[in-house]
Each structure stands twice: as structure tokens, then as C-alpha cells.
Coordinates of C-alpha atoms and ligand atoms in Angstrom, one line a residue:
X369 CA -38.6 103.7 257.3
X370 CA -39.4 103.0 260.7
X371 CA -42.8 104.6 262.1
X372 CA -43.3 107.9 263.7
X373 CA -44.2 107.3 267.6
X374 CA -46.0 110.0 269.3
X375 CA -44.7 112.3 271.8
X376 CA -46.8 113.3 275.0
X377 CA -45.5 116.6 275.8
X378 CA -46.5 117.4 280.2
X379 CA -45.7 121.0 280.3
X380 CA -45.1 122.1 284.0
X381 CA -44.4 126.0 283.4
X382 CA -46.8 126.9 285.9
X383 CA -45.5 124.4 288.4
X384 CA -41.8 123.9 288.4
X385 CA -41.8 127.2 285.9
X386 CA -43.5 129.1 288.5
X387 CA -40.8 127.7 291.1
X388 CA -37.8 129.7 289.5
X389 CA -36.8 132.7 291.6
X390 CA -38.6 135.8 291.8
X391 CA -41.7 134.2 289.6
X392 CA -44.9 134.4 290.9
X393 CA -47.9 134.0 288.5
X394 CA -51.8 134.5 290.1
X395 CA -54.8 132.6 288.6
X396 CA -55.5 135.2 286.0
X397 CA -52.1 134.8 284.5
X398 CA -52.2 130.8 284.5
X399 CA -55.1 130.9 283.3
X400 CA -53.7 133.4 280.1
X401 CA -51.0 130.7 280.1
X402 CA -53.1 127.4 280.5
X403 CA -55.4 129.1 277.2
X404 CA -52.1 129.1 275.4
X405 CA -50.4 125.8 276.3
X406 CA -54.3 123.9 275.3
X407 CA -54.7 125.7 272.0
X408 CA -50.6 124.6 271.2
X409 CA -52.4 121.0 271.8
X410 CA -50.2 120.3 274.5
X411 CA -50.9 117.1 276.2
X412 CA -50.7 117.8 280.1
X413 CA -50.7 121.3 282.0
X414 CA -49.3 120.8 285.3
X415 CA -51.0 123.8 286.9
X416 CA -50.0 124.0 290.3
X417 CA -49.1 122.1 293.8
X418 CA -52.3 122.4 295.6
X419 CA -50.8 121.7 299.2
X420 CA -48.0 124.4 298.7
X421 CA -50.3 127.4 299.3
X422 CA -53.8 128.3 299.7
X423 CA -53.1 131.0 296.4
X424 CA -51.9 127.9 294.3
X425 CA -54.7 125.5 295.3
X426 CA -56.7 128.6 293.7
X427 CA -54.9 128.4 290.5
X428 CA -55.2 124.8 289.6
X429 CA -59.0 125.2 290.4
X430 CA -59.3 128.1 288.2
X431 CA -57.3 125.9 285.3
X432 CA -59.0 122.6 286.1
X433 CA -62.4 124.5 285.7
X434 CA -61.5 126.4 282.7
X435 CA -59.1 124.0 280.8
X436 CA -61.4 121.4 278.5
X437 CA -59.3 119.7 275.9
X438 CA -56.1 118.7 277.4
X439 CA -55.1 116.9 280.7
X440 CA -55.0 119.0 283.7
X441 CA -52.0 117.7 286.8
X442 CA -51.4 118.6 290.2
X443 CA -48.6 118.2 292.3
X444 CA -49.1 116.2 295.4
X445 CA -46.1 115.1 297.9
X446 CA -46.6 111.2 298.7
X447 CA -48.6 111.9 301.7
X448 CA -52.4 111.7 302.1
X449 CA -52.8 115.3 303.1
X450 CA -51.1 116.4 300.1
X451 CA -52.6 113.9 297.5
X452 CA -56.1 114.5 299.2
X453 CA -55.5 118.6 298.4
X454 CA -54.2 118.2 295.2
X455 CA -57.6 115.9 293.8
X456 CA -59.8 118.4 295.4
X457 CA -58.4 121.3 293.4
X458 CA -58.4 119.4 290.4
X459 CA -62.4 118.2 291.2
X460 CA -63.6 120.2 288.0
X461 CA -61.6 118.8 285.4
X462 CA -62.3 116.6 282.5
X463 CA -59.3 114.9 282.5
X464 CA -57.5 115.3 285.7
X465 CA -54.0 113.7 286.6
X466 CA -52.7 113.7 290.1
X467 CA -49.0 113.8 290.2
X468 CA -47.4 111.8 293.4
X469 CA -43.7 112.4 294.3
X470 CA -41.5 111.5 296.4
X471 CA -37.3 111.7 296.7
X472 CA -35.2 108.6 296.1
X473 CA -31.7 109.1 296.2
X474 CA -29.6 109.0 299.2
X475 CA -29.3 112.2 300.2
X476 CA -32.4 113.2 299.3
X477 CA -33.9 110.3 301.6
X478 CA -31.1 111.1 304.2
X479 CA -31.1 114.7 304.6
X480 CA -34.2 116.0 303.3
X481 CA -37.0 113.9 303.9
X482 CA -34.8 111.9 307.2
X483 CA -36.4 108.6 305.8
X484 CA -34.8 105.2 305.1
X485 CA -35.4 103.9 301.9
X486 CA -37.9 100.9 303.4
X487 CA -40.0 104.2 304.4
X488 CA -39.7 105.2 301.1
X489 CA -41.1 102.4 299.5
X490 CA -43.8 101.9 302.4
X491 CA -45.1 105.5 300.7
X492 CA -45.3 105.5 297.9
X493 CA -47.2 101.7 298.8
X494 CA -49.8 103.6 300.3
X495 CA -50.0 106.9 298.5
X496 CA -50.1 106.0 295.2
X497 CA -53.4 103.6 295.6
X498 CA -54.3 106.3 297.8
X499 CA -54.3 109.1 294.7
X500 CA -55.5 106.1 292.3
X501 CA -58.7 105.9 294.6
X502 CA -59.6 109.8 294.3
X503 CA -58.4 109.8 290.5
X504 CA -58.6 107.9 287.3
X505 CA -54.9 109.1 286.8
X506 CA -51.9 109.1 288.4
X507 CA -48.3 110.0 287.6
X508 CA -45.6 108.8 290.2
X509 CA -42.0 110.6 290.1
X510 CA -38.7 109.6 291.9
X511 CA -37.1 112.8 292.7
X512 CA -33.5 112.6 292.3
X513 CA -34.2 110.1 290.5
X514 CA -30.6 110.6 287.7
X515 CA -28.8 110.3 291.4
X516 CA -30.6 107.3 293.0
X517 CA -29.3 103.7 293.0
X518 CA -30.9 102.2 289.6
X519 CA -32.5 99.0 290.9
X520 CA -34.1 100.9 294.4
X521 CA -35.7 103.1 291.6
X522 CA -36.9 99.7 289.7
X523 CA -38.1 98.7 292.9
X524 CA -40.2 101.9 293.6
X525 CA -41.6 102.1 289.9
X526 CA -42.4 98.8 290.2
X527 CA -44.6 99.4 294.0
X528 CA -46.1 102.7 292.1
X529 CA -47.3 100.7 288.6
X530 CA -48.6 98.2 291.3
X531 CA -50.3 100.8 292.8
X532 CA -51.8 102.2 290.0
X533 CA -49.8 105.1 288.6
X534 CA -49.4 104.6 284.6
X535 CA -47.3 107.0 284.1
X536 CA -43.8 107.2 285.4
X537 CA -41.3 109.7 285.8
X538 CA -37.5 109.7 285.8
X539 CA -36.4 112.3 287.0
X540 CA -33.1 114.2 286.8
X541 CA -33.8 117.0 289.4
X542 CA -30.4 118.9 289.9
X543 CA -29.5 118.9 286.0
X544 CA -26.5 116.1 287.0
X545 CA -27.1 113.4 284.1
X546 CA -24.9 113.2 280.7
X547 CA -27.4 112.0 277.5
X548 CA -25.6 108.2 277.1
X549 CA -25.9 107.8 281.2
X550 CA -29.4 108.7 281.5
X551 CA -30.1 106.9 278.2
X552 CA -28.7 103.8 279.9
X553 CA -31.1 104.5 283.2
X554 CA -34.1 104.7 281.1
X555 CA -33.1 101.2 279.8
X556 CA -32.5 100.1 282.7
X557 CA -35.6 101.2 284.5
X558 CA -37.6 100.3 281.2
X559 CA -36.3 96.6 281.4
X560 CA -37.0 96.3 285.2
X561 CA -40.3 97.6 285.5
X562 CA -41.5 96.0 282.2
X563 CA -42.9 98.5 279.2
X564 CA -46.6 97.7 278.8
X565 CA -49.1 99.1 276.9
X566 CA -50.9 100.9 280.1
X567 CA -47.5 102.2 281.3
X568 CA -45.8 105.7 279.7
X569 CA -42.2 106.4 280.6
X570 CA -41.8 110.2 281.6
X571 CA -38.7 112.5 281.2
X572 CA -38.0 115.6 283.5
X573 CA -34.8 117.3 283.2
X574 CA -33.2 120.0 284.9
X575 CA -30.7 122.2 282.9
X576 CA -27.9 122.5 285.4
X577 CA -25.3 122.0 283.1
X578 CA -27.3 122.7 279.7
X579 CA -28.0 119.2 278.7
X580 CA -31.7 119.2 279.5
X581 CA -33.0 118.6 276.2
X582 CA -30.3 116.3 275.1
X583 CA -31.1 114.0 277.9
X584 CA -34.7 114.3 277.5
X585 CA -34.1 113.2 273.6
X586 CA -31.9 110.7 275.0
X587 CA -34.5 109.3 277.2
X588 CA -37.2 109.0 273.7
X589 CA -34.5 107.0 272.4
X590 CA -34.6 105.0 275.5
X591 CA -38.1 104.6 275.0
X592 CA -39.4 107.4 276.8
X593 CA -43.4 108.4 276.0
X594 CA -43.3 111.2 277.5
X595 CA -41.0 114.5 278.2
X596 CA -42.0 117.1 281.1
X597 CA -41.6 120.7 279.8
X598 CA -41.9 124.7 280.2
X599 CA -42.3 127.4 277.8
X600 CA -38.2 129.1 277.4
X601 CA -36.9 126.6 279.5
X602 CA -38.0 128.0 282.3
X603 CA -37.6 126.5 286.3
X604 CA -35.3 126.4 288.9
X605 CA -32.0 127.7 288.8
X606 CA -31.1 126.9 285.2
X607 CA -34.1 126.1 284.5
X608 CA -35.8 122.3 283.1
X609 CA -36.1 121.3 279.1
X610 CA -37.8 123.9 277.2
X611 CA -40.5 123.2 275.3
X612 CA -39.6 124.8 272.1
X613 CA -36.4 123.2 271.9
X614 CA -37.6 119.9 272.1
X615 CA -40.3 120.6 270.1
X616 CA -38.4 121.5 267.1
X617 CA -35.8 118.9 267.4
X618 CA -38.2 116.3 267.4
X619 CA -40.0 118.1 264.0
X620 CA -36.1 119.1 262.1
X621 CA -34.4 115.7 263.5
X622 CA -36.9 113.5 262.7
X623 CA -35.2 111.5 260.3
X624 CA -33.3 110.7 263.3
X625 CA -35.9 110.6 266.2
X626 CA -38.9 109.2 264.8
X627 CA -40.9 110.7 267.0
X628 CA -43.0 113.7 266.9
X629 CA -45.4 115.8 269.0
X630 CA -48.7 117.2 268.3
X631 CA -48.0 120.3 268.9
X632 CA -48.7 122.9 266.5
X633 CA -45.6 124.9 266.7
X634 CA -46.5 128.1 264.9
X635 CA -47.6 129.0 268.5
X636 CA -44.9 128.7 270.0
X637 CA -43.4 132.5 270.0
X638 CA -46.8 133.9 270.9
X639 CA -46.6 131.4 274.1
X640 CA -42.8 132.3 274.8
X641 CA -43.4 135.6 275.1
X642 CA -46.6 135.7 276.6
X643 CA -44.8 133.7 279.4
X644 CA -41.9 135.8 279.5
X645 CA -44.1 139.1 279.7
X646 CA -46.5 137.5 282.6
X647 CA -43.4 135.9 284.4
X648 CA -41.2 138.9 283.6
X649 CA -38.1 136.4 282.9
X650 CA -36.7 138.0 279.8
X651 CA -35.5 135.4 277.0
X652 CA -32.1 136.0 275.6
X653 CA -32.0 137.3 272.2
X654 CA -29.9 133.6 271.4
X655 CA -32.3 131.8 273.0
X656 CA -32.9 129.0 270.5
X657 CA -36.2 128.8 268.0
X658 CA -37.9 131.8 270.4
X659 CA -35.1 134.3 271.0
X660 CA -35.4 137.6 269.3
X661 CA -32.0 136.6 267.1
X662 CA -33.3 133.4 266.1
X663 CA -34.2 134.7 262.6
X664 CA -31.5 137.5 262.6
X665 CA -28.6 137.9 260.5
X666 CA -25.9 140.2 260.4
X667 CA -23.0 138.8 259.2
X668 CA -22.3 139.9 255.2
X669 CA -21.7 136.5 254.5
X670 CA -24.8 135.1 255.9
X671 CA -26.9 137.6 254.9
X672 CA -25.6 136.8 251.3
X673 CA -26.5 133.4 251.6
X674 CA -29.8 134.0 253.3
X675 CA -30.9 136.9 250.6
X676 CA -29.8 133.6 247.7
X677 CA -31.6 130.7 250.1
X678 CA -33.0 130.8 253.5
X679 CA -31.9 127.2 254.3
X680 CA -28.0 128.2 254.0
X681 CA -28.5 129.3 257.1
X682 CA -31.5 128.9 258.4
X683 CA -32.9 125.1 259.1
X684 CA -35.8 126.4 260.9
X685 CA -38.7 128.3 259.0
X686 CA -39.3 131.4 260.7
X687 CA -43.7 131.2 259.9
X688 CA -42.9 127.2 261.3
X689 CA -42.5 128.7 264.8
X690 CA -44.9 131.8 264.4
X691 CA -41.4 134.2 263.9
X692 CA -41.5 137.0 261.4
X693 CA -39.8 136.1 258.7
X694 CA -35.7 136.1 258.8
X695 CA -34.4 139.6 260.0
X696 CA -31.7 141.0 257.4
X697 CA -30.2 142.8 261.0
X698 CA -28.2 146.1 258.9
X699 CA -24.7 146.5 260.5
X700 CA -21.4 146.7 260.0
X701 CA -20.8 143.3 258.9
X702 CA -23.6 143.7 256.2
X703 CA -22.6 142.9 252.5
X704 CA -24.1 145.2 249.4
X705 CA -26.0 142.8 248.9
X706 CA -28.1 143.3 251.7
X707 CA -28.3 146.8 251.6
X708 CA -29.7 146.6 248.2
X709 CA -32.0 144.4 248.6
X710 CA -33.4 146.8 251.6
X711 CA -33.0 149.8 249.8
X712 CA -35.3 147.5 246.9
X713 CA -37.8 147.2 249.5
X714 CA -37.8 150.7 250.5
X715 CA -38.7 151.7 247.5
X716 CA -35.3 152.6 245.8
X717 CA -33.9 150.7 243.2
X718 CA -31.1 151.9 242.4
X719 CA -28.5 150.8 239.5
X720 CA -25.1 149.6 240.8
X721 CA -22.6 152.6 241.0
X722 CA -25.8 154.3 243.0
X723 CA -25.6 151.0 245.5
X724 CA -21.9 151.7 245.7
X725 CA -22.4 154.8 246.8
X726 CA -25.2 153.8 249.3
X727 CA -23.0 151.5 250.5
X728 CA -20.0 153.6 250.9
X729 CA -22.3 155.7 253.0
X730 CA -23.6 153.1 255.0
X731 CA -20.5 151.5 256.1
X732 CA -19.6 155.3 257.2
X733 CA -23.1 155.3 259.2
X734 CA -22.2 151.9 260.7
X735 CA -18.8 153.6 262.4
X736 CA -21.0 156.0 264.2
X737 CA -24.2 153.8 265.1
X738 CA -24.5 149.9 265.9
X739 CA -27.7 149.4 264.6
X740 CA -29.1 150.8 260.6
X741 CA -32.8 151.7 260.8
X742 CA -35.1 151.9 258.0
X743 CA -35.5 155.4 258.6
X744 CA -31.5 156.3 258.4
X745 CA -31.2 154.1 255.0
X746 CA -34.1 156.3 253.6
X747 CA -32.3 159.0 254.3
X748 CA -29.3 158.0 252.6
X749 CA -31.0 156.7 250.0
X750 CA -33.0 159.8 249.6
X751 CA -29.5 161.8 249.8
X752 CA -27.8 159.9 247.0
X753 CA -31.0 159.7 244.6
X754 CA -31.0 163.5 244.8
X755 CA -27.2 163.5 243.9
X756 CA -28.6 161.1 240.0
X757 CA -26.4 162.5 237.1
X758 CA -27.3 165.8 235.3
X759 CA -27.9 163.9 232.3
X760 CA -29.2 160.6 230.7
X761 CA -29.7 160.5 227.1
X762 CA -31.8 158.4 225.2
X763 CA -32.4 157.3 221.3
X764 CA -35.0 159.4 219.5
X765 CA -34.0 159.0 215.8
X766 CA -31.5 159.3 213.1
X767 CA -31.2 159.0 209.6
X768 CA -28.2 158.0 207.4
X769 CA -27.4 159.1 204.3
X770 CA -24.6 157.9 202.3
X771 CA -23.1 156.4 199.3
X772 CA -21.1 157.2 196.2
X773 CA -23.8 159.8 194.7
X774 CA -24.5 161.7 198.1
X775 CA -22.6 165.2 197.5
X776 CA -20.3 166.0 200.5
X777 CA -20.1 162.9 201.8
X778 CA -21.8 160.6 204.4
X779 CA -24.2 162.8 206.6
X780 CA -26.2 161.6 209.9
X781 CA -29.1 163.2 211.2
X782 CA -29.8 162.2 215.0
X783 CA -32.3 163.3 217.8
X784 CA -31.5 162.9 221.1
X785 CA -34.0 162.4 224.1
X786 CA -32.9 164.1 227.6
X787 CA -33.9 163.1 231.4
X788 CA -35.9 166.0 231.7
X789 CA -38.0 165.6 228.7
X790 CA -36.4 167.4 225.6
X791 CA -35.6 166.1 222.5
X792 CA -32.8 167.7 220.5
X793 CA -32.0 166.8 217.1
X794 CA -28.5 167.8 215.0
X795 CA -27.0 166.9 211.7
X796 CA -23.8 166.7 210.3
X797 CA -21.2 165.3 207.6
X798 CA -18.4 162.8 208.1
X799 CA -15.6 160.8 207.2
X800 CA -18.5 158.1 207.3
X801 CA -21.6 157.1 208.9
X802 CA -20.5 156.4 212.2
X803 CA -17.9 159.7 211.8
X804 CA -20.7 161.8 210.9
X805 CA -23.4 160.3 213.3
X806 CA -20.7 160.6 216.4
X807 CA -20.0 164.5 214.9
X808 CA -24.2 165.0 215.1
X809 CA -24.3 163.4 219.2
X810 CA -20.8 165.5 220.1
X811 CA -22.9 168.7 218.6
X812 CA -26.2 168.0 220.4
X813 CA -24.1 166.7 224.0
X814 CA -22.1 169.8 224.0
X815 CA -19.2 168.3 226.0
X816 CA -15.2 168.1 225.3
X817 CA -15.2 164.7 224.7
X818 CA -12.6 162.4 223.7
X819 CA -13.4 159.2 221.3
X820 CA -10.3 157.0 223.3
X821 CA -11.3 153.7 221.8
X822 CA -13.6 152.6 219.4
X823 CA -14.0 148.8 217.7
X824 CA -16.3 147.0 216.1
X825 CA -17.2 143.2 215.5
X826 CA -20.2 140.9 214.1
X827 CA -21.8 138.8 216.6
X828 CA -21.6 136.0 213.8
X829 CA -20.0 134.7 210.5
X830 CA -23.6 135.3 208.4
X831 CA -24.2 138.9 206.6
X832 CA -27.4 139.2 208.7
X833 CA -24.9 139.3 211.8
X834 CA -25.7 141.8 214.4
X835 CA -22.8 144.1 214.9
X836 CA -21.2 144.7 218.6
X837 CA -19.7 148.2 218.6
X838 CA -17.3 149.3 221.9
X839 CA -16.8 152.8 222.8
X840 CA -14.6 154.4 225.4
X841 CA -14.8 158.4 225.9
X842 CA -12.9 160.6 227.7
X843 CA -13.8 163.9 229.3
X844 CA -11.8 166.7 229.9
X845 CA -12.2 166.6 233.7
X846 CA -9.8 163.0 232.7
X847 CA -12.9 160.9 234.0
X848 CA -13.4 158.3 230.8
X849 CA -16.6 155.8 230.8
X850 CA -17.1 152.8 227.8
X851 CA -20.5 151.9 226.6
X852 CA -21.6 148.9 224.5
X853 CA -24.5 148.8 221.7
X854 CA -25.4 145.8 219.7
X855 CA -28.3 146.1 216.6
X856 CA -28.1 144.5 212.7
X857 CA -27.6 148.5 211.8
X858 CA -24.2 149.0 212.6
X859 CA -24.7 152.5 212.5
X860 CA -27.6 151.9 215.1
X861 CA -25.3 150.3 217.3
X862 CA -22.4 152.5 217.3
X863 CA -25.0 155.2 218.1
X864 CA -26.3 153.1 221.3
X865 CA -22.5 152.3 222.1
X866 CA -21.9 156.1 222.4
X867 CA -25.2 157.6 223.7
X868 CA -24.3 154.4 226.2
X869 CA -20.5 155.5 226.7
X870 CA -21.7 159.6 227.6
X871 CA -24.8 158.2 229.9
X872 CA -22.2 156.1 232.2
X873 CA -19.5 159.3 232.0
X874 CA -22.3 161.3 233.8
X875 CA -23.1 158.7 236.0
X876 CA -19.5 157.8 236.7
X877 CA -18.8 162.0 237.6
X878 CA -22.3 161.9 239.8
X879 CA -20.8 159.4 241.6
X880 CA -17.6 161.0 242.1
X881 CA -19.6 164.3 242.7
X882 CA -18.5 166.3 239.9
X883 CA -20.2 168.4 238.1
X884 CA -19.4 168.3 234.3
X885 CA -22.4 170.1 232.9
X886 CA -25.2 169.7 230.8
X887 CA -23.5 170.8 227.5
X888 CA -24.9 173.1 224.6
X889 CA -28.2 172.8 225.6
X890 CA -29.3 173.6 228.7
X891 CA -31.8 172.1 231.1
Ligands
KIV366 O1 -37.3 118.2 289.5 C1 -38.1 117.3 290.0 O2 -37.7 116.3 290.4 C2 -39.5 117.7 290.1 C3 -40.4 116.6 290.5 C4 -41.3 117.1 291.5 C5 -41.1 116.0 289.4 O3 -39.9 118.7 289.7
ZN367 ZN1 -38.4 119.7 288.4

């Protein structure tokens, strides 16, 4: 297997984050978000661009002072008024980095900055030794860089390594690059410039047309040592590579990366949302590994599978990414198997034809509201529970007595046990022991029961087989319910068979809610 290289993850949320519309964090916040990004062991925090206000030369102060354990940047256009700004803000960090940019393709250099591409490279010759002299490190980036004539961009990486930058960034600023093409720039670039061991490629994509993170994973596979990053995504218009999502494709695909980060990713929905409350961007609930669906199901079907095995669907573990645990969402495309596994954690377990009945109710519920709450299943539950069946009867005892001396024939003495406590005992003759046992329960039940079907079998060829004994009754409200009992006393099973046969008639009339009565002996 080949070995596991190591990620540097430059997280720019507060810098190219805090550029998205309507976003504006003050020092407090970055510092609430800085605390976060450090303890996630993110490698660089890009805090600010000291020469873009006086508030955000405030800011990367503030995180350059507080910040200890990770690498603290600043953004610096490649002139000396900007680079000079940028390394006084960041004068009380341990590690600073002072990040020098500059536009290089056409249009950029055309219409924006109105320089040639000589005075480009003239620049960046004098800025970057410039930012080297006022700090130990320096990251150059080509802006526009997915857009700019590949061997001008060797050229300028080369005059910034020259200079003294060691880490350098390829850009693709307006989210215009497809994976294989950028891939192919990073190679291109990589070969130019010459990889060394002092020199880290750097990724920064723009999600324009959604392919941020596949072209930053395309660029690792190019080689790239570093990927530029911000908590959900967030940036200019659609925003640049989120975090999270490269993250966790790097940790799930690493058979097929080999790569990693070292970033301890059960943090990572603690620092999405803190950054979504402070910036007030809301994530969408589909947002991958941090969106509020992430963990949800609510399809039956998947819910099935998830209730037998999380990884059917699931190839994330929710605790992995500091998620609660998967969310069984209760809808209308919920299976039964779902609800009763709720309704088990509520506190109800109830036997099958009860679930049914839950369920029936449920799917009614579902009509009228989009979303089941724990409070409405209780309620159901609570409903249906109250509806149980008038009766359940249990085994007390019996005795048998018969043979060719016993005058009168076989006779069975049985007690009965009820729901509610009693125990009520009844004796009788019969045909036989079975006969006169069934004649003893239809006495102490009390109902106008029909034996329909009766048969019984040994488990097994040997005398000491246990015997299986069917039953099928029939009530007079025409609602019939079969019961099964298995012992080495016959007689003991036929009894269980029946008691088992009138238990499941009163269950099957509860759940048809009718009332067939408690028989002779009253409750
Ligand atoms: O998108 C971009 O090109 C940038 C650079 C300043 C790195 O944000
Ligand atoms: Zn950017």
C-alpha cells in the first residue's frame, strides 16, 4: 500500500469567507472562530487582509495575538504598502505567514490591475523578497490563476520561489476549472517550477460551478500539499471548497487518496454552525457531512436498512463528524419498522397487531401533518395501549384424570389465570382428556366459542416426542383466531394451544375494536 501523505489544510473563512455578500464578522467573532479552527488542528487561519480596512487590520491582530498553535496568514496585495500592513498586523504571532497576491491572467492583468504581464512579473520580483524580509513565511498566489496562460504562471512561480515564497498557490478564482484540466495545470506547474522539499503546492478553488472540492482533490492527486478552505463552503458568490467536504473525502476515500489531514473531524458540526450562526449564512439541510439531513432518513426503505445496519446507507458515522447519531426523520414514507422501533424507545413495546394498529394510525397522522413528533406518537401509542384486549389468560394448573377404572370417564381440572389478577379454576368430564380439559377452559372463558380446527402431531419419531397441538376457534361475532402449544404432555399442549387460540381472538377483536366480553366471570 502506498503511504499516507499529509494534508495541510489553510482555512481562509475569515478572509475569502468573510468576503461573501452581506458577511461581516468583528474581532470578537474571529476570534470565536480562530478558537475553533486551532482546536480542529487546522494548519493555517488566514485571518484577515490587513490593508483592506482599518476594522480588519484589527482582526488579524486580535487572532495573531491570541492564536498559539497553528499558523496565522494575512493577505497582502503585491505592493509594499500592502505587504508592509499585512506583517505589522500579524507582528504578535508565533508562526506568522504573509500571503502575497497578485492577478495573472489576461483579463485580470488587462482590465483590472491595467498591467502588462512584464509588470507583473517585475512585482511580484520585488514584493515577494520584500514580504520574505519582514517574515520567515511567505505564500505567493496567482489569481486567476485556472484562466492564465500555463507557462506565464511557471514563470511567475518560478520569480516568487526565487524570491522566497515556499508555498505556492494555484488558484482557480471564478470556479471555471473541470478536475482532469486543473489536474493537468498542477502537473504542469509542478514540472516547471520543480517540487522540492522546501516548496508546498497550494489549492484554492472557487465553487462556481460546484466542482470546488473535486478540483481541489484533483490537484492532491497532482501533487498538491496543500488545499485552501472555509468552514460550509463559504466565500464569494458560490462560495470556495468547504472544509468538511474535503475533509471527509480525504478520511472515507482514502483507499483512493492516500492522503489525510490532521484534523480532528468530530469538530467539525460544532465549527459549521458556529460559523453559520456568527456569519448568519444558513447551511442547507443537504449540505453534505454538516447539513441538518446529513444523518436523516425518511424514506421506509432506508430507514429499514438503517434500523438493520447504519452503513446501508450511511458511509459516514454521525459521532465521526460530531452529528447526533442518524435521525429516523417519522413521515409518510416511514416503514413499521421504524415506527416500532420509536415507539420501543418511547417506552412502548408493543406486540405486532398493536404496531399495526399504531401504524395504521400513524400513516392517518402523516395525511394531516408533514412531520411525526415524539410527542404525537406518544399519544397514539398511549391511545392504542388503552384500547389492549379485555382479556389475556394465562396457565395456572390442571390435573388429568383418566383411564379404564376412572368412573365417568376422562375428567380435567384446569385453573385459569386472568390480566387483572384472578385465578379461576373449573372441572369437567369428556370424551377424553383434551375433550374434557377444552369443556373445563369453555366453562371458566364463558364465551360462544367454536372449536373450527383442531390437529395434533409429534415433533419427532421417539415416544419422548413433544407433541405440537393446532387450534383454530371461532367466536360468534364470526372473528376466528388459531393458537399453537408444544409440551411432552400432550394434554399440556393442547391446553396452551387453546388458552393461546382465545388470548389472540381477544386481541384480534381489540384490534378491530369490538367488544366481545369478558365471559362468565367478570372483571
Ligand atoms: O480566489 C482567489 O484567487 C483568492 C486569492 C486572493 C488567493 O482568493
Ligand atoms: Zn478566493
Amino acid at each position: 500500500m502506498s503511504e499516507m501523505k499529509r494534508i495541510a489544510l489553510f482555512d481562509t473563512t475569515l478572509r475569502d469567507g468573510e468576503q461573501a455578500a452581506h458577511v461581516n464578522l468583528n474581532a470578537a467573532e474571529k476570534l470565536q472562530v480562530a478558537r475553533q479552527l486551532e482546536a480542529m488542528r487546522i494548519d493555517v487561519i488566514e485571518a484577515g487582509f490587513p490593508a483592506s480596512s482599518p476594522g480588519d487590520f484589527a482582526c488579524v491582530r486580535a487572532v495573531a495575538g491570541e492564536v498559539r498553535g497553528v499558523a496565522v496568514a494575512a493577505l497582502a496585495r503585491a505592493r509594499e504598502d500592502d505587504i508592509r500592513r499585512a506583517a505589522e498586523a500579524l507582528e504578535g504571532a508565533v508562526r506568522p505567514r504573509l500571503h502575497v497576491f497578485i492577478a495573472s491572467s489576461p483579463i485580470h492583468m488587462r482590465l483590472k490591475l491595467r498591467m502588462t504581464p512584464a509588470e507583473v512579473l517585475a512585482a511580484i520580483r520585488t514584493s515577494i523578497p520584500l514580504a520574505r524580509s519582514l517574515c520567515p513565511d511567505v505564500q505567493f498566489s496567482a489569481e486567476d490563476a485556472s484562466r492564465s496562460d500555463p507557462d506565464f504562471l511557471v514563470e511567475l512561480y518560478r520569480a516568487a520561489a526565487a524570491g522566497g515564497a515556499a508555498t505556492l498557490n494555484i488558484t482557480d478564482t471564478v470556479g471555471y476549472a473541470r478536475p482532469g484540466e486543473f489536474e493537468s495545470l498542477f502537473r504542469r506547474v509542478i514540472a516547471g517550477v520543480g517540487a522540492g522539499p522546501d516548496i508546498v503546492f497550494s489549492a484554492h478553488c472557487h465553487n462556481d460551478l460546484g466542482l470546488a472540492t473535486a478540483n481541489s482533490l484533483a490537484a492532491i492527486r497532482a501533487g498538491a500539499g496543500q488545499i485552501e478552505v472555509t468552514l460550509n463552503g463559504l466565500g464569494e458568490r458560490g462560495g470556495n471548497a468547504a472544509l468538511e467536504e474535503i475533509v471527509m473525502n480525504l478520511r472515507v476515500r482514502r483507499d483512493f487518496h492516500a492522503a489525510d489531514t490532521r484534523i480532528d473531524a468530530s469538530r467539525l458540526v460544532a465549527a459549521s454552525r458556529l460559523a453559520s450562526r456568527l456569519t448568519g449564512v444558513v447551511v442547507s439541510p443537504n449540505k453534505p457531512v454538516v447539513g441538518a439531513n446529513a444523518f436523516s432518513h425518511e424514506s421506509g426503505i432506508h430507514q429499514q436498512g438503517i434500523i438493520a445496519d447504519r452503513s446501508t446507507y450511511e458511509i459516514i458515522r454521525a459521532e465521526d463528524v460530531g452529528a447526533e447519531a442518524a435521525v429516523i426523520v417519522l413521515g409518510k414514507h416511514s416503514g413499521r419498522n421504524a415506527l416500532g422501533e420509536r415507539l420501543e424507545k418511547l417506552g412502548y413495546s408493543l406486540p405486532p397487531w398493536q404496531i399495526d394498529k399504531a401504524f395504521a394510525a400513524f400513516k392517518k397522522l402523516c395525511d394531516e401533518k408533514r412531520e411525526i413528533s415524539d410527542g404525537d406518537l406518544e399519544a397514539l401509542a398511549a391511545e392504542i395501549v388503552s384500547a389492549a384486549p379485555e382479556r389475556v389468560y394465562t396457565l395456572g394448573a390442571y390435573e388429568i384424570n383418566c383411564g379404564n377404572r376412572v368412573p365417568g370417564g376422562p375428567t380435567a381440572w384446569v385453573a385459569l389465570r386472568t390480566n387483572d389478577g384472578k385465578e379461576i379454576c373449573d372441572a369437567a368430564v369428556g370424551n377424553g382428556p383434551v375433550d374434557a380439559a377444552y369443556i373445563a377452559m369453555q366453562r371458566i372463558i364463558g364465551l360462544n366459542l367454536t372449536l373450527e380446527n383442531f390437529a395434533i402431531t409429534a415433533t419427532s419419531q421417539s415416544s419422548d416426542a413433544a407433541g405440537e397441538a393446532q387450534v383454530t376457534v371461532r367466536h360468534a361475532s364470526g372473528i376466528s383466531a388459531s393458537g399453537r402449544g408444544i409440551s411432552t404432555d400432550t394434554v399440556k399442549a393442547c391446553i396452551i394451544a387453546y388458552l393461546s387460540a382465545v388470548n389472540n381472538l381477544y386481541m384480534a377483536a381489540a384490534a378491530k375494536e369490538i367488544r366481545i366480553g369478558t365471559g362468565r366471570y367478570k372483571s
